Amino acid sequence: MTTDEATKSEGEVQAVALAERGEDITPSKDRGVLKIIKRPGSEDESPMIGDKVYVHYKGKLANGKKFDSSRDRNEPFIFSLGKGQVIKAWDIGVATMKKGEICYLLCKPEYAYGSAGSAPKIPSNATLFFEASNAGELYVELLDFKGEDLFEDGGIIRRIKRKGEGYSNPNEGATVEIHLEGFCGSRRFDCKDVKFVVGEGEDHDIPIGIDKALEKMQRGEHCILYLSPRYGFGEAGKPKYGIQGNAELVYEVTLKSFEKAKESWEMDTKEKLEQAAVVKEKGTMYFKEGKYLQAVIQYGKIVSWLEMEYGLSEKESKASDSFLLAAFLNLAMCYLKLREYAKAVECCDKALGLDQDNEKGLYRRGEARLLMNEFELAKCDFQKVLEVNPQNKAAKSQISVCQKKTKEHNERDRRIYANMFTKFAERDAKEAASKTSMEKTAEKVACEKGPKTPGAEGEEAEGHV
C-alpha cells in the first residue's frame, strides 16, 4: 500500500468513526456538524459571537485527502466568530470549544462549501473533515480568543452571548428599552429595566460606553460590555453606587426594543432649528456637570443637522449660522477638556470660517496649539485676539507664556545639539588618534623588516612555488 493510499484509508476510518460517534452540535440537530473531543480544554469559558478567535487546523475531504492546513503555513487562522466570515461549520464548531481543546469536526456540504465547492481543491457537495487542536503537531486547535474592540481604542470590548435579530441598529437620539446589570469587580452595583434616549443615558446613571455600544447592537441582542474608565464613570466615579474614580466596569446588556430617531434627511429646516435649540441646552447642562463626552454628542447633533443645509431663507440662514458657531465653539471647549487638541483646532477652524474675528474661536485655537507645543502659531492666535479686543488680559498673559515656552524650547534644542556636536567631535578625535596610531605601528613594522632586494623577492617566491 502506498503512503497516499494509507493516508486515504486512515482518513476514511476517522471520518466513519466520527460519523458514528460524533456529537451533533448543530442547532437544528440535523447531524450537519459532528464533533468528537480528542482533548478537553484547559479553561471553562468558550468564545462568544463577535470574539476574535485564533485556531490551528487541518482540513481533509471525507476520502482523507488533505486540502488545507494552517500548520503547514506555520501561522494560526484568525476570524471573528459568528460574523459569517467562515463556513457555517466553523462558526458552530468553534463556539463549542474551550481554550486548549482538541477536537474533530465532520461537516456536511450544506455547512461547508455546498454545491459550489471551492475550486480547485474542494469539489461540489463535499463532506469535510477537520482536525482542530490547540497544541502539538496535529489536529484542530483553539489557541485563544478575545472580545470585539468596538471602536479599536480598547475602550469598549463586547462579547455577544445571544445574537440579535435583523440588521438595524439604534442611532443617536433613538429611544431604547434595555435590561442591564452593572458590575465593578465582583460586586453588582446596578440592575434595572430602563427606557431612555441614546446619548442621554447619564440622566439614568448609565455611562457613556453603554450609549456608544447600543449603536452597534441589534434588537434582542444580549452582550457583555467591558468599559475602560473613559467610557465608564471617568475620574469622578459614581459615589451613588460606591464606585471610585477611574474604575473599570462590566455590564450585561439586553436590547429589548428601540425606535430610531429621525435622520437629518427626514427633518425639515424648521424642525432642525427647533431641535438645535433643545440639544444646545442639553449639551450645556452636560458640560457644566463635567460630562464632556455626553456634551459632544449633543453639540454634534447640531453640526450633523445644519452644516450641510442649503436653500435657507435669510432668517433661517442667520439662525443656522448662530447655532453652528455656538456648536463648534462648544465642541472645541469639550475637546480641550478631553485633551483632544487636534479636534479642538479643527472645530475652531470651522467656527472661524463662520466668523473670522471670533474672539473665543481665536483664543481656544491658541490654547489648543499651545498645548500641542505649536508656540508660534499659538502666539499668532493670541495676538489676533488682542487685535479684536485689546483689553483681553488672558490673551496678553498667554503671549508671555508662548514666548517663554519658545525660549525654553530653543535653549533645550541648543543644549541637545551642543551635546551632539561635542560627542561627534570626541568620536572624530578618537578615530583620528586611532588612525595615527595604526599608521605609526605600520611604519615601525616596515622599518624592522627592512627593504627587500628584487632578487631576494624573486627567490622567495620561487621557493614558495
Short mmCIF file of N, CA and C in Angstrom, two decimals, residues 60-221:
data_model
loop_
_atom_site.label_atom_id
_atom_site.label_comp_id
_atom_site.label_asym_id
_atom_site.label_seq_id
_atom_site.Cartn_x
_atom_site.Cartn_y
_atom_site.Cartn_z
N LYS A 60 -9.50 18.08 5.64
CA LYS A 60 -9.45 16.96 4.69
C LYS A 60 -10.81 16.76 4.06
N LEU A 61 -10.81 16.15 2.89
CA LEU A 61 -12.05 15.66 2.31
C LEU A 61 -12.39 14.34 3.01
N ALA A 62 -13.60 13.87 2.82
CA ALA A 62 -14.02 12.64 3.50
C ALA A 62 -13.18 11.44 3.10
N ASN A 63 -12.52 11.50 1.90
CA ASN A 63 -11.69 10.39 1.47
C ASN A 63 -10.28 10.44 2.06
N GLY A 64 -10.03 11.44 2.92
CA GLY A 64 -8.74 11.53 3.59
C GLY A 64 -7.75 12.45 2.91
N LYS A 65 -8.08 13.01 1.76
CA LYS A 65 -7.14 13.88 1.05
C LYS A 65 -7.12 15.26 1.70
N LYS A 66 -5.92 15.68 2.10
CA LYS A 66 -5.78 16.98 2.75
C LYS A 66 -5.92 18.10 1.73
N PHE A 67 -6.72 19.14 2.09
CA PHE A 67 -6.84 20.29 1.18
C PHE A 67 -6.30 21.58 1.79
N ASP A 68 -6.05 21.59 3.11
CA ASP A 68 -5.53 22.82 3.72
C ASP A 68 -5.01 22.51 5.11
N SER A 69 -4.04 23.31 5.57
CA SER A 69 -3.51 23.17 6.92
C SER A 69 -2.85 24.47 7.35
N SER A 70 -3.29 25.02 8.46
CA SER A 70 -2.64 26.23 8.98
C SER A 70 -1.26 25.91 9.53
N ARG A 71 -1.07 24.66 9.95
CA ARG A 71 0.24 24.23 10.44
C ARG A 71 1.28 24.30 9.34
N ASP A 72 0.87 23.93 8.12
CA ASP A 72 1.80 23.98 7.00
C ASP A 72 2.27 25.41 6.76
N ARG A 73 1.40 26.39 7.03
CA ARG A 73 1.76 27.80 6.84
C ARG A 73 2.45 28.36 8.08
N ASN A 74 2.43 27.58 9.15
CA ASN A 74 3.08 27.97 10.41
C ASN A 74 2.53 29.29 10.96
N GLU A 75 1.23 29.50 10.77
CA GLU A 75 0.59 30.67 11.38
C GLU A 75 -0.87 30.34 11.66
N PRO A 76 -1.41 30.79 12.78
CA PRO A 76 -2.80 30.47 13.12
C PRO A 76 -3.78 31.15 12.20
N PHE A 77 -4.96 30.59 12.11
CA PHE A 77 -6.06 31.18 11.34
C PHE A 77 -6.89 32.03 12.30
N ILE A 78 -7.18 33.27 11.91
CA ILE A 78 -7.88 34.21 12.79
C ILE A 78 -9.15 34.68 12.11
N PHE A 79 -10.27 34.67 12.86
CA PHE A 79 -11.52 35.18 12.32
C PHE A 79 -12.43 35.62 13.47
N SER A 80 -13.46 36.40 13.14
CA SER A 80 -14.43 36.84 14.13
C SER A 80 -15.59 35.85 14.14
N LEU A 81 -15.85 35.27 15.29
CA LEU A 81 -16.83 34.20 15.41
C LEU A 81 -18.26 34.71 15.20
N GLY A 82 -19.04 33.93 14.44
CA GLY A 82 -20.46 34.23 14.26
C GLY A 82 -20.77 35.39 13.35
N LYS A 83 -19.77 35.86 12.57
CA LYS A 83 -19.97 37.01 11.68
C LYS A 83 -20.06 36.60 10.21
N GLY A 84 -20.13 35.29 9.95
CA GLY A 84 -20.24 34.83 8.57
C GLY A 84 -18.95 34.96 7.78
N GLN A 85 -17.81 35.06 8.47
CA GLN A 85 -16.53 35.20 7.77
C GLN A 85 -15.98 33.85 7.32
N VAL A 86 -16.55 32.77 7.84
CA VAL A 86 -16.09 31.42 7.54
C VAL A 86 -17.31 30.54 7.23
N ILE A 87 -17.07 29.29 6.90
CA ILE A 87 -18.19 28.38 6.64
C ILE A 87 -18.99 28.18 7.93
N LYS A 88 -20.26 27.81 7.80
CA LYS A 88 -21.15 27.66 8.96
C LYS A 88 -20.59 26.70 10.00
N ALA A 89 -19.96 25.62 9.53
CA ALA A 89 -19.44 24.61 10.45
C ALA A 89 -18.41 25.19 11.41
N TRP A 90 -17.60 26.12 10.92
CA TRP A 90 -16.60 26.74 11.78
C TRP A 90 -17.27 27.60 12.84
N ASP A 91 -18.25 28.42 12.45
CA ASP A 91 -18.94 29.26 13.42
C ASP A 91 -19.63 28.40 14.50
N ILE A 92 -20.21 27.27 14.07
CA ILE A 92 -20.90 26.39 15.02
C ILE A 92 -19.90 25.63 15.89
N GLY A 93 -18.90 25.04 15.25
CA GLY A 93 -17.97 24.18 15.98
C GLY A 93 -17.08 24.91 16.95
N VAL A 94 -16.46 26.00 16.52
CA VAL A 94 -15.51 26.71 17.38
C VAL A 94 -16.23 27.33 18.59
N ALA A 95 -17.50 27.68 18.41
CA ALA A 95 -18.28 28.25 19.52
C ALA A 95 -18.47 27.26 20.66
N THR A 96 -18.32 25.95 20.38
CA THR A 96 -18.49 24.93 21.43
C THR A 96 -17.18 24.56 22.12
N MET A 97 -16.07 25.09 21.62
CA MET A 97 -14.77 24.68 22.13
C MET A 97 -14.33 25.52 23.33
N LYS A 98 -13.41 24.95 24.09
CA LYS A 98 -12.76 25.65 25.19
C LYS A 98 -11.31 25.92 24.78
N LYS A 99 -10.70 26.92 25.42
CA LYS A 99 -9.31 27.22 25.13
C LYS A 99 -8.44 26.01 25.45
N GLY A 100 -7.62 25.60 24.48
CA GLY A 100 -6.77 24.43 24.67
C GLY A 100 -7.38 23.13 24.19
N GLU A 101 -8.64 23.16 23.78
CA GLU A 101 -9.34 21.94 23.36
C GLU A 101 -8.84 21.46 22.00
N ILE A 102 -8.84 20.14 21.84
CA ILE A 102 -8.55 19.50 20.56
C ILE A 102 -9.77 18.68 20.17
N CYS A 103 -10.24 18.84 18.94
CA CYS A 103 -11.44 18.09 18.53
C CYS A 103 -11.42 17.80 17.04
N TYR A 104 -12.30 16.88 16.65
CA TYR A 104 -12.55 16.58 15.24
C TYR A 104 -13.93 17.12 14.87
N LEU A 105 -14.07 17.64 13.65
CA LEU A 105 -15.36 18.11 13.14
C LEU A 105 -15.63 17.46 11.77
N LEU A 106 -16.81 16.91 11.61
CA LEU A 106 -17.24 16.38 10.32
C LEU A 106 -18.39 17.25 9.82
N CYS A 107 -18.24 17.82 8.62
CA CYS A 107 -19.20 18.84 8.15
C CYS A 107 -19.85 18.41 6.84
N LYS A 108 -21.17 18.37 6.82
CA LYS A 108 -21.89 18.09 5.58
C LYS A 108 -21.78 19.29 4.63
N PRO A 109 -21.99 19.07 3.34
CA PRO A 109 -21.82 20.14 2.35
C PRO A 109 -22.59 21.42 2.68
N GLU A 110 -23.83 21.28 3.17
CA GLU A 110 -24.64 22.47 3.43
C GLU A 110 -24.07 23.32 4.57
N TYR A 111 -23.14 22.76 5.36
CA TYR A 111 -22.48 23.54 6.41
C TYR A 111 -21.04 23.87 6.02
N ALA A 112 -20.69 23.53 4.78
CA ALA A 112 -19.34 23.81 4.29
C ALA A 112 -19.43 24.67 3.03
N TYR A 113 -19.01 24.11 1.88
CA TYR A 113 -18.98 24.90 0.64
C TYR A 113 -20.13 24.57 -0.31
N GLY A 114 -21.05 23.70 0.14
CA GLY A 114 -22.26 23.44 -0.62
C GLY A 114 -22.03 22.91 -2.02
N SER A 115 -22.99 23.17 -2.89
CA SER A 115 -22.92 22.65 -4.26
C SER A 115 -21.87 23.37 -5.10
N ALA A 116 -21.46 24.57 -4.67
CA ALA A 116 -20.47 25.34 -5.44
C ALA A 116 -19.07 24.82 -5.24
N GLY A 117 -18.79 24.23 -4.04
CA GLY A 117 -17.44 23.79 -3.75
C GLY A 117 -16.51 24.99 -3.62
N SER A 118 -15.21 24.73 -3.68
CA SER A 118 -14.21 25.79 -3.64
C SER A 118 -13.03 25.34 -4.48
N ALA A 119 -13.11 25.69 -5.76
CA ALA A 119 -12.09 25.24 -6.71
C ALA A 119 -10.72 25.81 -6.32
N PRO A 120 -9.63 25.06 -6.59
CA PRO A 120 -9.62 23.77 -7.27
C PRO A 120 -9.61 22.56 -6.32
N LYS A 121 -9.49 22.81 -5.02
CA LYS A 121 -9.24 21.70 -4.10
C LYS A 121 -10.49 21.02 -3.58
N ILE A 122 -11.60 21.77 -3.46
CA ILE A 122 -12.80 21.21 -2.85
C ILE A 122 -13.91 21.07 -3.88
N PRO A 123 -14.32 19.86 -4.22
CA PRO A 123 -15.37 19.67 -5.23
C PRO A 123 -16.75 20.05 -4.68
N SER A 124 -17.72 20.07 -5.56
CA SER A 124 -19.09 20.40 -5.14
C SER A 124 -19.64 19.30 -4.23
N ASN A 125 -20.52 19.73 -3.31
CA ASN A 125 -21.20 18.80 -2.39
C ASN A 125 -20.22 17.92 -1.61
N ALA A 126 -19.08 18.52 -1.19
CA ALA A 126 -18.06 17.75 -0.48
C ALA A 126 -18.33 17.76 1.02
N THR A 127 -18.21 16.57 1.63
CA THR A 127 -18.23 16.47 3.09
C THR A 127 -16.80 16.69 3.58
N LEU A 128 -16.65 17.59 4.55
CA LEU A 128 -15.31 17.95 5.02
C LEU A 128 -15.04 17.38 6.40
N PHE A 129 -13.78 17.07 6.62
CA PHE A 129 -13.32 16.52 7.90
C PHE A 129 -12.22 17.43 8.43
N PHE A 130 -12.49 18.07 9.56
CA PHE A 130 -11.50 18.97 10.15
C PHE A 130 -10.92 18.37 11.41
N GLU A 131 -9.61 18.55 11.56
CA GLU A 131 -8.94 18.22 12.80
C GLU A 131 -8.56 19.55 13.42
N ALA A 132 -9.05 19.84 14.60
CA ALA A 132 -8.76 21.12 15.25
C ALA A 132 -8.06 20.89 16.56
N SER A 133 -7.03 21.71 16.86
CA SER A 133 -6.26 21.49 18.09
C SER A 133 -5.69 22.77 18.65
N ASN A 134 -5.12 22.66 19.85
CA ASN A 134 -4.52 23.83 20.49
C ASN A 134 -3.04 23.60 20.80
N ALA A 135 -2.51 22.45 20.51
CA ALA A 135 -1.10 22.20 20.81
C ALA A 135 -0.63 20.99 20.03
N GLY A 136 0.70 20.80 19.98
CA GLY A 136 1.23 19.63 19.32
C GLY A 136 1.33 19.81 17.82
N GLU A 137 1.64 18.75 17.13
CA GLU A 137 1.90 18.79 15.71
C GLU A 137 0.65 18.59 14.85
N LEU A 138 -0.39 18.04 15.43
CA LEU A 138 -1.54 17.65 14.63
C LEU A 138 -2.82 18.34 15.09
N TYR A 139 -3.83 18.16 14.29
CA TYR A 139 -5.22 18.39 14.66
C TYR A 139 -5.66 19.86 14.79
N VAL A 140 -6.95 20.06 15.17
CA VAL A 140 -7.59 21.37 15.23
C VAL A 140 -7.36 22.02 16.57
N GLU A 141 -7.12 23.33 16.58
CA GLU A 141 -6.63 23.93 17.80
C GLU A 141 -7.26 25.30 18.06
N LEU A 142 -7.86 25.45 19.22
CA LEU A 142 -8.33 26.78 19.63
C LEU A 142 -7.24 27.41 20.49
N LEU A 143 -6.46 28.29 19.88
CA LEU A 143 -5.31 28.88 20.57
C LEU A 143 -5.74 29.92 21.60
N ASP A 144 -6.64 30.80 21.16
CA ASP A 144 -7.02 31.91 22.04
C ASP A 144 -8.26 32.58 21.47
N PHE A 145 -8.88 33.42 22.28
CA PHE A 145 -9.98 34.25 21.80
C PHE A 145 -10.11 35.48 22.68
N LYS A 146 -10.62 36.54 22.11
CA LYS A 146 -10.82 37.77 22.87
C LYS A 146 -11.99 38.54 22.28
N GLY A 147 -12.58 39.42 23.10
CA GLY A 147 -13.78 40.15 22.69
C GLY A 147 -13.52 41.15 21.57
N GLU A 148 -14.62 41.63 21.01
CA GLU A 148 -14.57 42.58 19.89
C GLU A 148 -14.32 43.99 20.42
N ASP A 149 -13.30 44.63 19.88
CA ASP A 149 -12.97 46.02 20.25
C ASP A 149 -13.83 46.94 19.40
N LEU A 150 -14.92 47.48 19.98
CA LEU A 150 -15.93 48.19 19.19
C LEU A 150 -15.40 49.41 18.47
N PHE A 151 -14.51 50.16 19.11
CA PHE A 151 -14.03 51.39 18.49
C PHE A 151 -12.51 51.39 18.29
N GLU A 152 -11.91 50.20 18.41
CA GLU A 152 -10.49 49.99 18.13
C GLU A 152 -9.59 50.91 18.95
N ASP A 153 -10.04 51.24 20.15
CA ASP A 153 -9.20 52.03 21.06
C ASP A 153 -9.09 51.34 22.42
N GLY A 154 -9.61 50.12 22.51
CA GLY A 154 -9.56 49.36 23.76
C GLY A 154 -10.53 49.83 24.82
N GLY A 155 -11.37 50.83 24.47
CA GLY A 155 -12.26 51.41 25.47
C GLY A 155 -13.52 50.63 25.75
N ILE A 156 -14.06 49.95 24.71
CA ILE A 156 -15.28 49.15 24.88
C ILE A 156 -15.06 47.80 24.20
N ILE A 157 -15.04 46.75 24.98
CA ILE A 157 -14.90 45.39 24.45
C ILE A 157 -16.25 44.70 24.59
N ARG A 158 -16.75 44.14 23.48
CA ARG A 158 -18.06 43.46 23.50
C ARG A 158 -17.90 41.97 23.28
N ARG A 159 -18.69 41.21 24.05
CA ARG A 159 -18.81 39.77 23.83
C ARG A 159 -20.30 39.43 23.80
N ILE A 160 -20.74 38.86 22.71
CA ILE A 160 -22.17 38.63 22.48
C ILE A 160 -22.57 37.23 22.97
N LYS A 161 -23.46 37.21 23.94
CA LYS A 161 -23.96 35.93 24.46
C LYS A 161 -25.12 35.42 23.62
N ARG A 162 -25.95 36.33 23.12
CA ARG A 162 -27.05 35.95 22.23
C ARG A 162 -27.15 36.98 21.11
N LYS A 163 -27.11 36.48 19.89
CA LYS A 163 -27.16 37.37 18.74
C LYS A 163 -28.53 38.00 18.58
N GLY A 164 -28.55 39.26 18.13
CA GLY A 164 -29.81 39.95 17.90
C GLY A 164 -30.44 39.61 16.57
N GLU A 165 -31.56 40.25 16.27
CA GLU A 165 -32.31 39.98 15.04
C GLU A 165 -32.19 41.17 14.09
N GLY A 166 -32.23 40.84 12.79
CA GLY A 166 -32.24 41.88 11.77
C GLY A 166 -30.89 42.55 11.60
N TYR A 167 -30.90 43.66 10.84
CA TYR A 167 -29.67 44.37 10.52
C TYR A 167 -29.71 45.83 10.95
N SER A 168 -30.77 46.23 11.62
CA SER A 168 -30.93 47.62 12.03
C SER A 168 -30.36 47.84 13.43
N ASN A 169 -29.80 49.02 13.65
CA ASN A 169 -29.25 49.39 14.95
C ASN A 169 -29.84 50.72 15.42
N PRO A 170 -29.89 50.96 16.71
CA PRO A 170 -30.31 52.28 17.19
C PRO A 170 -29.32 53.35 16.72
N ASN A 171 -29.82 54.55 16.49
CA ASN A 171 -28.94 55.66 16.16
C ASN A 171 -28.93 56.66 17.30
N GLU A 172 -28.11 57.69 17.19
CA GLU A 172 -28.10 58.74 18.22
C GLU A 172 -29.47 59.36 18.29
N GLY A 173 -30.02 59.44 19.49
CA GLY A 173 -31.35 60.00 19.64
C GLY A 173 -32.45 58.97 19.63
N ALA A 174 -32.12 57.71 19.33
CA ALA A 174 -33.13 56.65 19.33
C ALA A 174 -33.62 56.40 20.75
N THR A 175 -34.88 56.01 20.87
CA THR A 175 -35.44 55.64 22.17
C THR A 175 -35.30 54.12 22.32
N VAL A 176 -34.61 53.69 23.38
CA VAL A 176 -34.33 52.27 23.57
C VAL A 176 -34.90 51.78 24.89
N GLU A 177 -35.25 50.50 24.91
CA GLU A 177 -35.60 49.81 26.15
C GLU A 177 -34.59 48.70 26.36
N ILE A 178 -33.92 48.72 27.51
CA ILE A 178 -32.89 47.73 27.76
C ILE A 178 -33.03 47.16 29.17
N HIS A 179 -32.42 45.99 29.34
CA HIS A 179 -32.19 45.46 30.70
C HIS A 179 -30.69 45.45 30.89
N LEU A 180 -30.23 45.95 32.05
CA LEU A 180 -28.79 45.96 32.29
C LEU A 180 -28.46 45.56 33.72
N GLU A 181 -27.26 45.01 33.85
CA GLU A 181 -26.68 44.71 35.15
C GLU A 181 -25.25 45.23 35.12
N GLY A 182 -24.88 46.04 36.13
CA GLY A 182 -23.55 46.60 36.17
C GLY A 182 -22.71 45.99 37.27
N PHE A 183 -21.41 45.71 36.96
CA PHE A 183 -20.51 45.09 37.92
C PHE A 183 -19.21 45.89 38.00
N CYS A 184 -18.72 46.04 39.21
CA CYS A 184 -17.39 46.63 39.43
C CYS A 184 -16.61 45.60 40.22
N GLY A 185 -15.66 44.96 39.58
CA GLY A 185 -15.03 43.78 40.19
C GLY A 185 -16.06 42.68 40.27
N SER A 186 -16.22 42.07 41.42
CA SER A 186 -17.21 41.01 41.58
C SER A 186 -18.53 41.52 42.15
N ARG A 187 -18.60 42.83 42.40
CA ARG A 187 -19.78 43.41 43.04
C ARG A 187 -20.78 43.93 42.01
N ARG A 188 -22.02 43.50 42.11
CA ARG A 188 -23.06 44.04 41.24
C ARG A 188 -23.61 45.32 41.89
N PHE A 189 -23.54 46.43 41.15
CA PHE A 189 -23.98 47.70 41.72
C PHE A 189 -25.25 48.24 41.08
N ASP A 190 -25.70 47.62 39.97
CA ASP A 190 -26.90 48.13 39.30
C ASP A 190 -27.60 46.98 38.58
N CYS A 191 -28.92 47.02 38.60
CA CYS A 191 -29.73 46.02 37.88
C CYS A 191 -31.09 46.64 37.64
N LYS A 192 -31.45 46.84 36.37
CA LYS A 192 -32.73 47.50 36.11
C LYS A 192 -33.14 47.36 34.66
N ASP A 193 -34.44 47.55 34.44
CA ASP A 193 -35.00 47.75 33.11
C ASP A 193 -35.19 49.25 32.96
N VAL A 194 -34.78 49.81 31.83
CA VAL A 194 -34.83 51.26 31.69
C VAL A 194 -35.10 51.65 30.23
N LYS A 195 -35.82 52.74 30.07
CA LYS A 195 -36.12 53.29 28.76
C LYS A 195 -35.51 54.69 28.70
N PHE A 196 -34.72 54.97 27.67
CA PHE A 196 -34.08 56.29 27.58
C PHE A 196 -33.67 56.58 26.14
N VAL A 197 -33.15 57.77 25.92
CA VAL A 197 -32.71 58.21 24.60
C VAL A 197 -31.19 58.01 24.48
N VAL A 198 -30.77 57.37 23.42
CA VAL A 198 -29.33 57.13 23.21
C VAL A 198 -28.60 58.46 23.16
N GLY A 199 -27.58 58.58 23.97
CA GLY A 199 -26.84 59.84 24.10
C GLY A 199 -27.19 60.57 25.38
N GLU A 200 -28.25 60.10 26.06
CA GLU A 200 -28.69 60.75 27.30
C GLU A 200 -28.80 59.74 28.44
N GLY A 201 -28.02 58.65 28.34
CA GLY A 201 -28.06 57.62 29.36
C GLY A 201 -27.63 58.12 30.72
N GLU A 202 -26.77 59.14 30.74
CA GLU A 202 -26.29 59.69 32.01
C GLU A 202 -27.44 60.19 32.88
N ASP A 203 -28.54 60.58 32.25
CA ASP A 203 -29.71 61.02 33.03
C ASP A 203 -30.28 59.89 33.87
N HIS A 204 -29.94 58.65 33.52
CA HIS A 204 -30.41 57.47 34.26
C HIS A 204 -29.23 56.74 34.90
N ASP A 205 -28.13 57.46 35.14
CA ASP A 205 -26.93 56.90 35.76
C ASP A 205 -26.32 55.77 34.94
N ILE A 206 -26.42 55.91 33.62
CA ILE A 206 -25.85 54.93 32.69
C ILE A 206 -24.64 55.57 32.03
N PRO A 207 -23.46 54.93 32.06
CA PRO A 207 -22.25 55.55 31.50
C PRO A 207 -22.30 55.66 29.98
N ILE A 208 -21.48 56.56 29.45
CA ILE A 208 -21.47 56.86 28.02
C ILE A 208 -21.13 55.63 27.17
N GLY A 209 -20.36 54.69 27.73
CA GLY A 209 -20.00 53.49 26.97
C GLY A 209 -21.20 52.67 26.56
N ILE A 210 -22.26 52.68 27.37
CA ILE A 210 -23.48 51.94 27.02
C ILE A 210 -24.17 52.63 25.84
N ASP A 211 -24.25 53.97 25.87
CA ASP A 211 -24.82 54.71 24.74
C ASP A 211 -24.08 54.37 23.44
N LYS A 212 -22.75 54.38 23.52
CA LYS A 212 -21.94 54.12 22.33
C LYS A 212 -22.15 52.69 21.82
N ALA A 213 -22.17 51.74 22.73
CA ALA A 213 -22.30 50.33 22.34
C ALA A 213 -23.67 50.04 21.75
N LEU A 214 -24.71 50.70 22.25
CA LEU A 214 -26.07 50.46 21.74
C LEU A 214 -26.18 50.73 20.25
N GLU A 215 -25.38 51.66 19.75
CA GLU A 215 -25.42 51.97 18.32
C GLU A 215 -24.87 50.83 17.47
N LYS A 216 -24.24 49.84 18.11
CA LYS A 216 -23.69 48.68 17.40
C LYS A 216 -24.53 47.42 17.63
N MET A 217 -25.58 47.53 18.43
CA MET A 217 -26.35 46.36 18.81
C MET A 217 -27.61 46.18 17.96
N GLN A 218 -28.14 44.96 17.96
CA GLN A 218 -29.37 44.64 17.24
C GLN A 218 -30.46 44.27 18.25
N ARG A 219 -31.68 44.39 17.81
CA ARG A 219 -32.82 44.08 18.67
C ARG A 219 -32.72 42.64 19.20
N GLY A 220 -32.87 42.48 20.51
CA GLY A 220 -32.80 41.16 21.13
C GLY A 220 -31.41 40.72 21.51
N GLU A 221 -30.40 41.49 21.15
CA GLU A 221 -29.02 41.09 21.47
C GLU A 221 -28.76 41.14 22.98
#
